[in-house]
mmCIF file of C-alpha atoms in Angstrom:
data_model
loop_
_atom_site.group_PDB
_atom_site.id
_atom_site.type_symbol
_atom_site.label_atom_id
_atom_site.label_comp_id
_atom_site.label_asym_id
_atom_site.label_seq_id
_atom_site.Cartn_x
_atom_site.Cartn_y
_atom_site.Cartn_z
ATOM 1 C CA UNK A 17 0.000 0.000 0.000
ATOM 2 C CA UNK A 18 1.508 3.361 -1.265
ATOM 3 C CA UNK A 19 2.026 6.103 1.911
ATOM 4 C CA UNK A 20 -1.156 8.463 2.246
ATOM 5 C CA UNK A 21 -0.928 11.675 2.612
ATOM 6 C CA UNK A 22 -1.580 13.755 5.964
ATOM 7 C CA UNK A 23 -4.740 14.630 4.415
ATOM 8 C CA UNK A 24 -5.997 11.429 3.675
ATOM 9 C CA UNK A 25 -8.543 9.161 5.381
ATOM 10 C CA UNK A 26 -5.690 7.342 7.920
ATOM 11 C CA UNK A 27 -5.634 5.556 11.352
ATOM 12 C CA UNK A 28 -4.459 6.952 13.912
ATOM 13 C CA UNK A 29 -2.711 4.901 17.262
ATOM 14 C CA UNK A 30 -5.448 4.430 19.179
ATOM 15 C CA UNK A 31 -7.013 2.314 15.925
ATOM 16 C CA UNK A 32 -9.509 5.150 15.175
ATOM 17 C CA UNK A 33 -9.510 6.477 11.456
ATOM 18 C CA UNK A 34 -10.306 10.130 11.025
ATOM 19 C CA UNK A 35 -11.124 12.097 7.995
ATOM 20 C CA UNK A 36 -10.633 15.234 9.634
ATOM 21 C CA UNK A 37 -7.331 17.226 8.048
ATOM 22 C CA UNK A 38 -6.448 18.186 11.807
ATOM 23 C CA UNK A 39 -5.376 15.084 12.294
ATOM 24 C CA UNK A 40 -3.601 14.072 15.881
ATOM 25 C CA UNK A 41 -0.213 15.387 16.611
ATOM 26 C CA UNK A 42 1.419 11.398 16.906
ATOM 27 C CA UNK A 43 0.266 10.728 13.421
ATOM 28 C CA UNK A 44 1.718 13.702 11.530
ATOM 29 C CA UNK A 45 5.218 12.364 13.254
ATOM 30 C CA UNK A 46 4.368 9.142 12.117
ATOM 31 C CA UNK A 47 3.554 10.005 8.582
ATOM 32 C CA UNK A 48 6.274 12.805 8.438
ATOM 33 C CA UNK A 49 9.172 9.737 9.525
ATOM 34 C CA UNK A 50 7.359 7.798 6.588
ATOM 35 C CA UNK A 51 8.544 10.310 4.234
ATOM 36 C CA UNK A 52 11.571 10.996 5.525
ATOM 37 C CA UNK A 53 13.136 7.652 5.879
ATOM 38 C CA UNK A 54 11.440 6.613 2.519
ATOM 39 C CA UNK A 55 9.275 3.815 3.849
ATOM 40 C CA UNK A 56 7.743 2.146 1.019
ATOM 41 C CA UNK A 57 4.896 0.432 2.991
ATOM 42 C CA UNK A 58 2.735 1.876 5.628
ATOM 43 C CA UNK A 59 2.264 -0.833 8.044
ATOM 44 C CA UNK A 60 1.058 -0.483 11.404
ATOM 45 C CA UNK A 61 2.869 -3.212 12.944
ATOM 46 C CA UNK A 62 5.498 -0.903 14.674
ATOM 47 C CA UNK A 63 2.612 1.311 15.955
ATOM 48 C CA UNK A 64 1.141 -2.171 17.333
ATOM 49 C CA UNK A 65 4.529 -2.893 18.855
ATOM 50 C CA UNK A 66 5.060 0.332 20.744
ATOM 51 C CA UNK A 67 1.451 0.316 21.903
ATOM 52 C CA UNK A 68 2.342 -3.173 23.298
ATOM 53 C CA UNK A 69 5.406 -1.751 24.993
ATOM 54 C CA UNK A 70 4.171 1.374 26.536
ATOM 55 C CA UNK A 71 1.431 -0.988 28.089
ATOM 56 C CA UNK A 72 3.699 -3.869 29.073
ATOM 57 C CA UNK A 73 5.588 -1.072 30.773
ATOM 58 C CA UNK A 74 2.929 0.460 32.693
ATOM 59 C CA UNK A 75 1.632 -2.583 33.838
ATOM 60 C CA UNK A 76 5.222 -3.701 34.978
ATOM 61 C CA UNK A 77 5.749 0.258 36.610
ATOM 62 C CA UNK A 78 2.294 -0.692 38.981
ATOM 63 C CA UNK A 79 3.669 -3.968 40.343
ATOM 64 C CA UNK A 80 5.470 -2.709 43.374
ATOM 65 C CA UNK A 81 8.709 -2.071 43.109
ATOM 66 C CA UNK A 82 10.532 -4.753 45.020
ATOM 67 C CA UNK A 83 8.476 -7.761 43.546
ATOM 68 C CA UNK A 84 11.035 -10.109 42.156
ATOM 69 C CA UNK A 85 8.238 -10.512 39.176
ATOM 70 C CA UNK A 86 9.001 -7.043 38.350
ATOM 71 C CA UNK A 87 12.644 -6.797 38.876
ATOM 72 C CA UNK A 88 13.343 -9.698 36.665
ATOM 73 C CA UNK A 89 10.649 -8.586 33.889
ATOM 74 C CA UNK A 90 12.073 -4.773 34.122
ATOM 75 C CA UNK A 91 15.312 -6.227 33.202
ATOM 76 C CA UNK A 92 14.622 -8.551 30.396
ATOM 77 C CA UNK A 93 12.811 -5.413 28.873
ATOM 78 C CA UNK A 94 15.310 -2.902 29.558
ATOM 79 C CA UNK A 95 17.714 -4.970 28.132
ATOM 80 C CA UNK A 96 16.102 -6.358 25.424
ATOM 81 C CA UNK A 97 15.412 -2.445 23.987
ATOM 82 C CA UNK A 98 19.044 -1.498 24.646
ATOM 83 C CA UNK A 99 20.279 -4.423 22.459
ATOM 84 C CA UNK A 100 17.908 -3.641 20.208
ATOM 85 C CA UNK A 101 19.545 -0.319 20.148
ATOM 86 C CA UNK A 102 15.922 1.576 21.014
ATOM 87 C CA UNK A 103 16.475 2.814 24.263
ATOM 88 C CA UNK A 104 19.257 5.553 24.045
ATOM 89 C CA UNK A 105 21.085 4.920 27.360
ATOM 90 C CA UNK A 106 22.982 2.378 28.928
ATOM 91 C CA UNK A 107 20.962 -0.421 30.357
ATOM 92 C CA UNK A 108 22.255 0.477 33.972
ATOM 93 C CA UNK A 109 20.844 3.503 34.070
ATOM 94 C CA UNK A 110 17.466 2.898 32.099
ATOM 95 C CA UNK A 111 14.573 3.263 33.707
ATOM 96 C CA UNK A 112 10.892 1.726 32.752
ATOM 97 C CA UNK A 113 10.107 5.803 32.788
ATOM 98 C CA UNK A 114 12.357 5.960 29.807
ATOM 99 C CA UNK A 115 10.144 3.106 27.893
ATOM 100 C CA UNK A 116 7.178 5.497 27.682
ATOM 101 C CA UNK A 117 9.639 9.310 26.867
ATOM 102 C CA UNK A 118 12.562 7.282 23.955
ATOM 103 C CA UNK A 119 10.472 3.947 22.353
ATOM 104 C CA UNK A 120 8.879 5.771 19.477
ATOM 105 C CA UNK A 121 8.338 5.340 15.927
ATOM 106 C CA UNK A 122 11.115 7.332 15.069
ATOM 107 C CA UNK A 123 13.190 5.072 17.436
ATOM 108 C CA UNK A 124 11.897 1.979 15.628
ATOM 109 C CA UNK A 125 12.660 4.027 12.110
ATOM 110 C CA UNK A 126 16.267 4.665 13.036
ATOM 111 C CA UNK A 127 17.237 1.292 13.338
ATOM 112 C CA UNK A 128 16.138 0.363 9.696
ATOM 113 C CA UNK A 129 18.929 -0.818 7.447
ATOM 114 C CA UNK A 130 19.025 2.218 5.385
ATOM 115 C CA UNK A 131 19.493 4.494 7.866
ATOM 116 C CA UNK A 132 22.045 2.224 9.508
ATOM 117 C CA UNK A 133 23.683 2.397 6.113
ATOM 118 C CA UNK A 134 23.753 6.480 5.867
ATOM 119 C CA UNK A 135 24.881 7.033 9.323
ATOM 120 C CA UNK A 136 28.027 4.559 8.002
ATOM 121 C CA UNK A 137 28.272 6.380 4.961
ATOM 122 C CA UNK A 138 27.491 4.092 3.130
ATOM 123 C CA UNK A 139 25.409 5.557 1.059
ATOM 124 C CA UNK A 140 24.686 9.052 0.919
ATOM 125 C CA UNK A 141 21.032 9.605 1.446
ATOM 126 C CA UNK A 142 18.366 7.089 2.548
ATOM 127 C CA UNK A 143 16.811 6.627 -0.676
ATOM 128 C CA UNK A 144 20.132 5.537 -2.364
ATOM 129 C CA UNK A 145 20.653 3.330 0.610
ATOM 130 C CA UNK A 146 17.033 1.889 -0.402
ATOM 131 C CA UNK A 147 17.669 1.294 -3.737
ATOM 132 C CA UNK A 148 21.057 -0.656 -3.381
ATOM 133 C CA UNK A 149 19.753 -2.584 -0.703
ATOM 134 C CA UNK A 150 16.631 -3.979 -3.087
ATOM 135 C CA UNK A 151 19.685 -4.099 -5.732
ATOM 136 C CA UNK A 152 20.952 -7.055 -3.647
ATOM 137 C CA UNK A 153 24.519 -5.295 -2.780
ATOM 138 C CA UNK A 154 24.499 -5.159 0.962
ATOM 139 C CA UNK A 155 24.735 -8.106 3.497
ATOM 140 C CA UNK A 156 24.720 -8.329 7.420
ATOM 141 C CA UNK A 157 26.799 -10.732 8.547
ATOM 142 C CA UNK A 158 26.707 -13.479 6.156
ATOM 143 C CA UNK A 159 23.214 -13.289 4.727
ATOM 144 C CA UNK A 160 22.640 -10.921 1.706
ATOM 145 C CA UNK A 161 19.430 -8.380 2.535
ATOM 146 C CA UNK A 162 16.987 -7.342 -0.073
ATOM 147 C CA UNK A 163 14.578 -6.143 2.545
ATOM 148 C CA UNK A 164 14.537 -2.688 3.558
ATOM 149 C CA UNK A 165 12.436 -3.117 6.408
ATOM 150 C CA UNK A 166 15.220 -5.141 8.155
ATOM 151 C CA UNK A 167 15.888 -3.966 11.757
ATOM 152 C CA UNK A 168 19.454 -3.983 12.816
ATOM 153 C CA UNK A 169 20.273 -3.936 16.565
ATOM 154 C CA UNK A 170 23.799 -2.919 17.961
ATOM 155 C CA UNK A 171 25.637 -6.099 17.673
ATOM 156 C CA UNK A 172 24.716 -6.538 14.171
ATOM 157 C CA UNK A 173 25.538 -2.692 13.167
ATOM 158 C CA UNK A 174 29.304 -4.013 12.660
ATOM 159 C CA UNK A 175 28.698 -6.337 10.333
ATOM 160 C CA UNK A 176 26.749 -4.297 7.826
ATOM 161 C CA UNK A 177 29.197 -4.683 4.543
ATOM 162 C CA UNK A 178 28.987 -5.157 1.096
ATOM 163 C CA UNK A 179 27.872 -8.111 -0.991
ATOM 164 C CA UNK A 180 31.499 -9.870 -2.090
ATOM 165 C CA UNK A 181 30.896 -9.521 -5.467
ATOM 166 C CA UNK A 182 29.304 -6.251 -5.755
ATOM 167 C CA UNK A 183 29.935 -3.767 -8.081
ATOM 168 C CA UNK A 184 29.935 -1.218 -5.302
ATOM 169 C CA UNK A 185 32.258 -2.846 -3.587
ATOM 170 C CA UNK A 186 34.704 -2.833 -6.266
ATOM 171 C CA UNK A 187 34.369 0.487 -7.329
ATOM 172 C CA UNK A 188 35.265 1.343 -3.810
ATOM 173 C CA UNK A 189 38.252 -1.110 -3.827
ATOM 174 C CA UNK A 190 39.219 0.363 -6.892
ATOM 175 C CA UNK A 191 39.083 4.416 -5.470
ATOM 176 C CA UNK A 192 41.085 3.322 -2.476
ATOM 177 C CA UNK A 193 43.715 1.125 -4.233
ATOM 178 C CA UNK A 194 43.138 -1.824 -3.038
ATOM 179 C CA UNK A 195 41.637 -3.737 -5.832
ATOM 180 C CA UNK A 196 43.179 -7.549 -5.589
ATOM 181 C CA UNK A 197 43.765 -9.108 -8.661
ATOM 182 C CA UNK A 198 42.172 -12.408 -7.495
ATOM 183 C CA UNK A 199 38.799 -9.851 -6.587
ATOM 184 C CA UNK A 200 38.605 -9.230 -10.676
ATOM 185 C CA UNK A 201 37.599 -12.974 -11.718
#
């Protein structure tokens, strides 16, 4: 489904569509960070996701505080966004607080493969970083990705490279001088 614009019939978070052009404030961000990191498909599932975590996370922040429940369910959260590379701060200092102010779209948006591959230089805007990702040029770790939907947390961020025989990658071999002979067949 092609992205609608603001004024368009669309759904807002809490699963209510509106036709009114003052739509809420949460889905202009949401369809401005469509446009801006050139998401092809509108899908809702990342919406659904942070609804689910904003919840999980008030339900976890009425528990009282020294239930081992919520101690060991805090945790597993906390951590679980910080590998994920969500949550901005370290995971000793993160607080469930911090769930509801820094898990947003945008959050969710920043992580995507393209963006990943900009803020690496990689590629020079998101939209080239799109279309050589669908191109088949870029792998993480040892599987090629076509998908530019793909999420990558903070461990994987290092091994964002290109495809080993890739165009790209040559021409960029070639620039720096250090084509290899053996590279060419």
């Amino acid at each position: 489904m092609p992205a609608t614009t603001i004024t368009e019939t669309q759904q807002s978070f809490d699963g209510t569509i509106s036709k009114n052009p003052a739509i809420t404030r949460s889905t202009i961000d949401y369809a401005g960070y469509v446009q801006a990191l050139s998401i092809v498909k509108l899908v809702d599932i990342q919406l659904i996701i942070l609804k689910s975590l904003k919840h999980l996370a008030h339900r976890l922040a009425a528990l009282p505080p020294d239930s081992p429940f919520r101690q060991k369910h805090e945790s597993l959260l906390l951590s679980k966004l910080h590998d994920m590379g969500i949550l901005p701060s370290t995971f000793s200092t993160a607080k469930l607080s911090e769930v509801e102010k820094s898990v947003t779209v945008s959050a969710f948006c920043r992580r995507r493969l393209p963006v990943i591959m900009t803020r690496l230089r990689m590629a020079e805007t998101v939209q080239a970083a799109t279309t050589i990702i669908e191109q088949g040029h870029v792998r993480v770790g040892t599987e090629t990705i076509t998908d530019t939907a793909f999420l990558v947390t903070r461990s994987m961020e290092d091994f964002v490279t290109w495809v080993d025989g890739s165009k790209i990658k040559r021409n960029i071999l070639r620039y720096r001088e250090k084509l290899d002979d053996f590279d060419l067949l």
